């Protein structure tokens, strides 16, 4: 079995995200990129399994073209989004979760094209942000089951340098990524914290922005 360290680390993060309620009902998908160029491999969650109790040996290894080279599962159709994110932004780990809060906000603010988050200390979870006196815009695009066309939509929306290492699919979930699994996990935790605070504040009608 190749990549035992990456498998163990990814399975642990998946169990953690599941325990938080962010990947219910076999939802979400998760990957680590190993190697470069033609030697690139993916350690990835297989499609259709519950994410809370995955053994390292249950994870699949894919080659650069997404052929399964180790394991018995199949990649999610959304694996194409992982390829897009890694190739466009140099991500080394990509985490995708379906939470209540990201689903609510992604539907509510789809018409604006972004979810704006401003003035929160937790914004510093994004490595490039050093102060809470900041506003970030998390891009939101409509959901689709047609992955090649979704990739084209994302390319048009995010360009070469997305404002944050994350986007929302409306009514579906969050994609975020990082230079490492640890960084990508930090982004999920920070963003999901921000989503919950923002959604609760808005539902109280006491939003700082009126
Ligand atoms: Zn999904």
Short mmCIF file of C-alpha atoms and ligand atoms in Angstrom, two decimals:
data_model
loop_
_atom_site.label_atom_id
_atom_site.label_comp_id
_atom_site.label_asym_id
_atom_site.label_seq_id
_atom_site.Cartn_x
_atom_site.Cartn_y
_atom_site.Cartn_z
CA UNK A 1 0.00 0.00 0.00
CA UNK A 2 1.54 3.30 -1.10
CA UNK A 3 1.35 6.61 0.77
CA UNK A 4 0.51 5.20 4.23
CA UNK A 5 1.27 8.52 5.96
CA UNK A 6 -0.98 10.53 3.62
CA UNK A 7 -3.73 7.92 3.85
CA UNK A 8 -3.71 7.96 7.64
CA UNK A 9 -3.68 11.75 7.83
CA UNK A 10 -6.50 12.15 5.31
CA UNK A 11 -8.68 9.48 6.96
CA UNK A 12 -8.25 11.29 10.31
CA UNK A 13 -9.25 14.64 8.84
CA UNK A 14 -12.28 13.08 7.14
CA UNK A 15 -13.41 11.54 10.43
CA UNK A 16 -12.97 14.92 12.13
CA UNK A 17 -14.99 16.77 9.47
CA UNK A 18 -17.69 14.10 9.63
CA UNK A 19 -17.80 14.41 13.42
CA UNK A 20 -18.45 18.14 13.04
CA UNK A 21 -21.53 17.39 10.92
CA UNK A 22 -19.96 18.84 7.80
CA UNK A 23 -20.05 15.69 5.65
CA UNK A 24 -23.33 13.89 6.44
CA UNK A 25 -24.80 11.05 4.43
CA UNK A 26 -21.67 10.11 2.45
CA UNK A 27 -21.36 13.74 1.32
CA UNK A 28 -18.13 15.61 0.67
CA UNK A 29 -14.89 14.57 -0.92
CA UNK A 30 -11.30 14.95 0.10
CA UNK A 31 -7.86 14.64 -1.45
CA UNK A 32 -4.12 15.03 -1.06
CA UNK A 33 -1.83 15.60 -4.04
CA UNK A 34 1.44 13.66 -4.02
CA UNK A 35 4.27 14.23 -6.51
CA UNK A 36 4.57 16.53 -9.49
CA UNK A 37 3.87 16.55 -13.21
CA UNK A 38 3.38 13.18 -14.85
CA UNK A 39 4.17 11.55 -11.50
CA UNK A 40 1.32 13.31 -9.75
CA UNK A 41 -0.87 11.01 -7.71
CA UNK A 42 -4.01 11.63 -5.76
CA UNK A 43 -4.89 10.07 -2.44
CA UNK A 44 -8.66 10.54 -2.43
CA UNK A 45 -11.86 9.52 -0.72
CA UNK A 46 -13.87 7.08 -2.85
CA UNK A 47 -17.39 7.99 -3.88
CA UNK A 48 -20.42 6.92 -1.88
CA UNK A 49 -18.93 5.94 1.46
CA UNK A 50 -19.60 7.40 4.87
CA UNK A 51 -16.67 9.61 5.80
CA UNK A 52 -16.67 9.04 9.55
CA UNK A 53 -15.06 5.62 9.74
CA UNK A 54 -12.84 5.27 6.70
CA UNK A 55 -9.73 3.13 7.14
CA UNK A 56 -6.55 4.39 5.46
CA UNK A 57 -6.72 1.32 3.20
CA UNK A 58 -10.22 2.35 2.01
CA UNK A 59 -8.81 5.44 0.30
CA UNK A 60 -8.07 5.23 -3.41
CA UNK A 61 -4.97 6.33 -5.28
CA UNK A 62 -5.45 7.90 -8.70
CA UNK A 63 -2.96 8.79 -11.38
CA UNK A 64 -2.88 12.19 -12.97
CA UNK A 65 -5.68 11.24 -15.38
CA UNK A 66 -7.86 10.02 -12.51
CA UNK A 67 -7.45 6.33 -13.25
CA UNK A 68 -7.68 4.28 -10.06
CA UNK A 69 -4.30 2.65 -9.51
CA UNK A 70 -4.86 1.45 -5.95
CA UNK A 71 -8.03 0.48 -4.15
CA UNK A 72 -11.45 -0.75 -5.14
CA UNK A 73 -13.60 2.38 -4.97
CA UNK A 74 -14.42 4.91 -7.65
CA UNK A 75 -13.61 8.62 -7.55
CA UNK A 76 -16.48 11.06 -7.22
CA UNK A 77 -17.60 12.85 -10.38
CA UNK A 78 -16.38 15.95 -8.54
CA UNK A 79 -12.78 14.71 -8.74
CA UNK A 80 -12.55 16.91 -11.84
CA UNK A 81 -12.93 19.93 -9.56
CA UNK A 82 -9.96 18.72 -7.50
CA UNK A 83 -7.88 18.55 -10.69
CA UNK A 84 -8.95 22.05 -11.68
CA UNK A 85 -8.07 23.46 -8.23
CA UNK A 86 -4.68 21.72 -8.05
CA UNK A 87 -3.65 22.67 -11.58
CA UNK A 88 -4.90 26.25 -11.40
CA UNK A 89 -3.83 27.24 -7.89
CA UNK A 90 -1.10 24.77 -6.91
CA UNK A 91 -3.19 23.25 -4.12
CA UNK A 92 -1.74 20.19 -2.38
CA UNK A 93 -4.91 19.27 -0.52
CA UNK A 94 -8.55 19.92 -1.36
CA UNK A 95 -11.43 19.49 1.07
CA UNK A 96 -15.10 19.70 0.16
CA UNK A 97 -17.83 19.73 2.80
CA UNK A 98 -21.64 19.97 2.84
CA UNK A 99 -22.63 21.90 5.96
CA UNK A 100 -25.93 23.45 6.99
CA UNK A 101 -24.36 26.92 7.20
CA UNK A 102 -22.50 26.86 3.90
CA UNK A 103 -25.63 25.52 2.19
CA UNK A 104 -27.84 28.27 3.63
CA UNK A 105 -25.47 31.13 2.83
CA UNK A 106 -24.59 29.85 -0.64
CA UNK A 107 -28.27 29.89 -1.61
CA UNK A 108 -29.03 33.24 -0.03
CA UNK A 109 -26.12 35.12 -1.62
CA UNK A 110 -25.89 33.39 -5.00
CA UNK A 111 -27.59 36.42 -6.54
CA UNK A 112 -24.71 38.62 -5.31
CA UNK A 113 -22.09 36.23 -6.70
CA UNK A 114 -20.08 36.38 -3.47
CA UNK A 115 -20.46 35.95 0.26
CA UNK A 116 -18.81 38.91 2.00
CA UNK A 117 -17.30 38.42 5.44
CA UNK A 118 -15.93 41.43 7.27
CA UNK A 119 -14.43 42.41 10.61
CA UNK A 120 -13.95 38.95 12.11
CA UNK A 121 -10.77 37.92 13.92
CA UNK A 122 -11.24 34.46 12.39
CA UNK A 123 -10.54 35.91 8.92
CA UNK A 124 -6.88 35.51 9.87
CA UNK A 125 -7.32 31.78 9.33
CA UNK A 126 -6.54 32.66 5.71
CA UNK A 127 -2.75 32.84 5.83
CA UNK A 128 -2.42 36.04 3.81
CA UNK A 129 -4.77 38.00 6.13
CA UNK A 130 -3.14 39.71 9.12
CA UNK A 131 -5.94 41.81 10.59
CA UNK A 132 -9.62 41.54 11.31
CA UNK A 133 -10.06 44.92 9.55
CA UNK A 134 -10.58 43.13 6.27
CA UNK A 135 -13.41 42.09 4.01
CA UNK A 136 -13.20 38.87 2.05
CA UNK A 137 -15.42 37.78 -0.81
CA UNK A 138 -16.02 34.06 -1.12
CA UNK A 139 -17.13 33.38 -4.73
CA UNK A 140 -20.45 31.59 -5.22
CA UNK A 141 -21.44 29.82 -8.45
CA UNK A 142 -24.60 27.87 -9.30
CA UNK A 143 -24.48 24.17 -8.64
CA UNK A 144 -24.32 21.75 -11.57
CA UNK A 145 -24.02 18.02 -12.18
CA UNK A 146 -22.09 18.70 -15.40
CA UNK A 147 -18.51 18.84 -14.10
CA UNK A 148 -16.74 20.02 -17.29
CA UNK A 149 -19.17 22.93 -17.58
CA UNK A 150 -18.85 23.67 -13.85
CA UNK A 151 -15.09 23.89 -14.30
CA UNK A 152 -15.61 26.43 -17.12
CA UNK A 153 -17.95 28.46 -14.89
CA UNK A 154 -15.36 28.43 -12.11
CA UNK A 155 -12.53 29.45 -14.44
CA UNK A 156 -14.55 32.47 -15.55
CA UNK A 157 -15.49 33.37 -11.98
CA UNK A 158 -12.19 32.79 -10.16
CA UNK A 159 -9.63 33.69 -12.84
CA UNK A 160 -5.98 32.99 -12.08
CA UNK A 161 -6.03 34.29 -8.53
CA UNK A 162 -9.19 33.75 -6.52
CA UNK A 163 -9.69 36.27 -3.69
CA UNK A 164 -9.59 33.48 -1.11
CA UNK A 165 -8.66 29.80 -1.42
CA UNK A 166 -12.30 28.78 -1.43
CA UNK A 167 -15.58 28.91 -3.30
CA UNK A 168 -19.17 27.92 -2.67
CA UNK A 169 -21.45 25.89 -4.91
CA UNK A 170 -24.95 27.17 -4.30
CA UNK A 171 -27.15 24.82 -2.32
CA UNK A 172 -24.32 22.30 -2.30
CA UNK A 173 -21.21 23.09 -0.32
CA UNK A 174 -17.75 24.55 0.21
CA UNK A 175 -14.53 23.80 -1.62
CA UNK A 176 -11.34 24.98 0.04
CA UNK A 177 -7.71 24.07 -0.34
CA UNK A 178 -4.19 24.68 0.91
CA UNK A 179 -0.49 24.01 0.51
CA UNK A 180 -0.92 21.07 2.86
CA UNK A 181 -3.66 18.99 4.42
CA UNK A 182 -3.18 20.92 7.67
CA UNK A 183 -3.69 24.25 5.93
CA UNK A 184 -6.75 23.05 4.02
CA UNK A 185 -8.25 21.72 7.28
CA UNK A 186 -7.62 25.06 8.96
CA UNK A 187 -9.45 26.78 6.12
CA UNK A 188 -12.48 24.49 6.50
CA UNK A 189 -12.62 25.08 10.26
CA UNK A 190 -12.18 28.84 10.00
CA UNK A 191 -14.62 29.29 7.14
CA UNK A 192 -17.28 27.07 8.71
CA UNK A 193 -16.93 29.08 11.93
CA UNK A 194 -17.39 32.30 9.94
CA UNK A 195 -20.35 30.89 8.01
CA UNK A 196 -22.15 29.90 11.18
CA UNK A 197 -21.52 33.25 12.87
CA UNK A 198 -22.58 35.20 9.79
CA UNK A 199 -25.74 33.15 9.22
CA UNK A 200 -26.78 33.33 12.87
CA UNK A 201 -26.12 37.05 13.02
CA UNK A 202 -28.12 37.69 9.86
CA UNK A 203 -31.01 35.58 11.14
CA UNK A 204 -31.11 37.69 14.30
CA UNK A 205 -31.51 40.81 12.18
CA UNK A 206 -28.60 42.43 13.99
CA UNK A 207 -26.09 42.26 11.20
CA UNK A 208 -23.41 44.91 11.60
CA UNK A 209 -23.97 45.99 8.03
CA UNK A 210 -27.67 46.55 8.69
ZN1 LIG B 1 -20.45 17.75 -2.94
#
